[in-house]
Amino acid sequence: MVGFHCIIRMSQTAYLMFTQHNFTHHQFKIALRHQRATNQETIGKLS
């Protein structure tokens, strides 16, 4: 019983870490896209 509970606990932690990683990756992609748009605006103003 204790072992089973431990497995559930571990999978929950792994799931949290996984979703946390995905969230960070998503934020990173948004930031990257925003950065690219800002760069294009700057280039547009320069040209």
CSV table of N, CA and C in Angstrom, one decimal:
chain,number,residue,atom,x,y,z
A,1,MET,N,0.8,-1.2,0.0
A,1,MET,CA,0.0,0.0,0.0
A,1,MET,C,0.9,1.3,0.0
A,2,VAL,N,1.9,1.2,0.8
A,2,VAL,CA,2.8,2.4,0.9
A,2,VAL,C,3.5,2.6,-0.4
A,3,GLY,N,3.9,1.4,-1.0
A,3,GLY,CA,4.6,1.5,-2.3
A,3,GLY,C,3.8,2.1,-3.4
A,4,PHE,N,2.5,1.7,-3.4
A,4,PHE,CA,1.6,2.2,-4.4
A,4,PHE,C,1.4,3.7,-4.2
A,5,HIS,N,1.2,4.2,-3.0
A,5,HIS,CA,1.1,5.6,-2.7
A,5,HIS,C,2.3,6.4,-3.2
A,6,CYS,N,3.5,5.7,-3.0
A,6,CYS,CA,4.7,6.4,-3.4
A,6,CYS,C,4.8,6.5,-4.9
A,7,ILE,N,4.3,5.5,-5.6
A,7,ILE,CA,4.3,5.6,-7.1
A,7,ILE,C,3.4,6.7,-7.5
A,8,ILE,N,2.2,6.8,-6.9
A,8,ILE,CA,1.3,7.9,-7.3
A,8,ILE,C,1.9,9.3,-7.0
A,9,ARG,N,2.6,9.4,-5.9
A,9,ARG,CA,3.2,10.6,-5.5
A,9,ARG,C,4.3,11.0,-6.5
A,10,MET,N,5.1,10.0,-6.9
A,10,MET,CA,6.1,10.2,-7.9
A,10,MET,C,5.6,10.6,-9.3
A,11,SER,N,4.5,10.0,-9.7
A,11,SER,CA,3.9,10.3,-11.0
A,11,SER,C,3.3,11.7,-11.0
A,12,GLN,N,2.8,12.1,-9.8
A,12,GLN,CA,2.2,13.5,-9.7
A,12,GLN,C,3.3,14.5,-9.8
A,13,THR,N,4.4,14.2,-9.1
A,13,THR,CA,5.6,15.1,-9.2
A,13,THR,C,6.1,15.2,-10.6
A,14,ALA,N,6.2,14.1,-11.3
A,14,ALA,CA,6.7,14.0,-12.7
A,14,ALA,C,5.8,14.8,-13.6
A,15,TYR,N,4.5,14.6,-13.3
A,15,TYR,CA,3.5,15.3,-14.1
A,15,TYR,C,3.6,16.8,-13.9
A,16,LEU,N,3.7,17.2,-12.7
A,16,LEU,CA,3.9,18.7,-12.4
A,16,LEU,C,5.1,19.2,-13.1
A,17,MET,N,6.2,18.5,-13.0
A,17,MET,CA,7.5,19.0,-13.6
A,17,MET,C,7.3,19.1,-15.1
A,18,PHE,N,6.6,18.1,-15.7
A,18,PHE,CA,6.4,18.1,-17.1
A,18,PHE,C,5.5,19.2,-17.6
A,19,THR,N,4.4,19.5,-16.9
A,19,THR,CA,3.5,20.6,-17.2
A,19,THR,C,4.3,21.9,-17.0
A,20,GLN,N,5.0,22.0,-15.9
A,20,GLN,CA,5.8,23.2,-15.6
A,20,GLN,C,6.8,23.5,-16.8
A,21,HIS,N,7.4,22.4,-17.3
A,21,HIS,CA,8.4,22.5,-18.4
A,21,HIS,C,7.7,23.0,-19.6
A,22,ASN,N,6.5,22.4,-19.9
A,22,ASN,CA,5.7,22.8,-21.1
A,22,ASN,C,5.3,24.2,-21.0
A,23,PHE,N,4.9,24.7,-19.8
A,23,PHE,CA,4.5,26.1,-19.7
A,23,PHE,C,5.6,27.0,-19.9
A,24,THR,N,6.8,26.7,-19.4
A,24,THR,CA,7.9,27.5,-19.5
A,24,THR,C,8.3,27.6,-21.0
A,25,HIS,N,8.3,26.4,-21.7
A,25,HIS,CA,8.6,26.4,-23.1
A,25,HIS,C,7.6,27.2,-23.9
A,26,HIS,N,6.3,27.2,-23.5
A,26,HIS,CA,5.3,28.0,-24.2
A,26,HIS,C,5.6,29.5,-24.0
A,27,GLN,N,5.9,29.9,-22.8
A,27,GLN,CA,6.2,31.3,-22.5
A,27,GLN,C,7.4,31.7,-23.3
A,28,PHE,N,8.4,30.8,-23.4
A,28,PHE,CA,9.6,31.1,-24.2
A,28,PHE,C,9.3,31.3,-25.6
A,29,LYS,N,8.4,30.5,-26.2
A,29,LYS,CA,8.0,30.6,-27.6
A,29,LYS,C,7.3,32.0,-27.8
A,30,ILE,N,6.4,32.3,-26.9
A,30,ILE,CA,5.7,33.6,-27.0
A,30,ILE,C,6.7,34.8,-27.0
A,31,ALA,N,7.6,34.7,-26.0
A,31,ALA,CA,8.6,35.8,-25.9
A,31,ALA,C,9.4,35.9,-27.1
A,32,LEU,N,9.8,34.7,-27.7
A,32,LEU,CA,10.6,34.7,-28.9
A,32,LEU,C,9.8,35.3,-30.1
A,33,ARG,N,8.6,35.0,-30.2
A,33,ARG,CA,7.7,35.5,-31.3
A,33,ARG,C,7.6,37.1,-31.1
A,34,HIS,N,7.4,37.5,-29.9
A,34,HIS,CA,7.3,38.9,-29.6
A,34,HIS,C,8.6,39.6,-29.9
A,35,GLN,N,9.7,39.0,-29.6
A,35,GLN,CA,11.0,39.6,-29.9
A,35,GLN,C,11.2,39.7,-31.4
A,36,ARG,N,10.8,38.7,-32.1
A,36,ARG,CA,10.9,38.7,-33.6
A,36,ARG,C,10.1,39.9,-34.2
A,37,ALA,N,8.9,40.0,-33.7
A,37,ALA,CA,8.0,41.1,-34.1
A,37,ALA,C,8.6,42.4,-33.9
A,38,THR,N,9.2,42.6,-32.7
A,38,THR,CA,9.8,43.9,-32.3
A,38,THR,C,11.0,44.1,-33.2
A,39,ASN,N,11.7,43.1,-33.5
A,39,ASN,CA,12.9,43.3,-34.4
A,39,ASN,C,12.4,43.7,-35.8
A,40,GLN,N,11.3,43.1,-36.3
A,40,GLN,CA,10.8,43.5,-37.6
A,40,GLN,C,10.4,44.9,-37.6
A,41,GLU,N,9.7,45.4,-36.5
A,41,GLU,CA,9.3,46.7,-36.4
A,41,GLU,C,10.5,47.7,-36.5
A,42,THR,N,11.5,47.3,-35.8
A,42,THR,CA,12.7,48.2,-35.8
A,42,THR,C,13.3,48.2,-37.2
A,43,ILE,N,13.4,47.1,-37.8
A,43,ILE,CA,14.0,47.1,-39.2
A,43,ILE,C,13.1,47.9,-40.1
A,44,GLY,N,11.8,47.8,-39.9
A,44,GLY,CA,10.8,48.6,-40.8
A,44,GLY,C,11.1,50.1,-40.6
A,45,LYS,N,11.3,50.5,-39.3
A,45,LYS,CA,11.5,51.9,-39.1
A,45,LYS,C,12.9,52.4,-39.7
A,46,LEU,N,13.9,51.5,-39.7
A,46,LEU,CA,15.2,51.9,-40.2
A,46,LEU,C,15.2,52.0,-41.7
A,47,SER,N,14.4,51.1,-42.4
A,47,SER,CA,14.5,51.1,-43.8
A,47,SER,C,13.6,52.1,-44.4
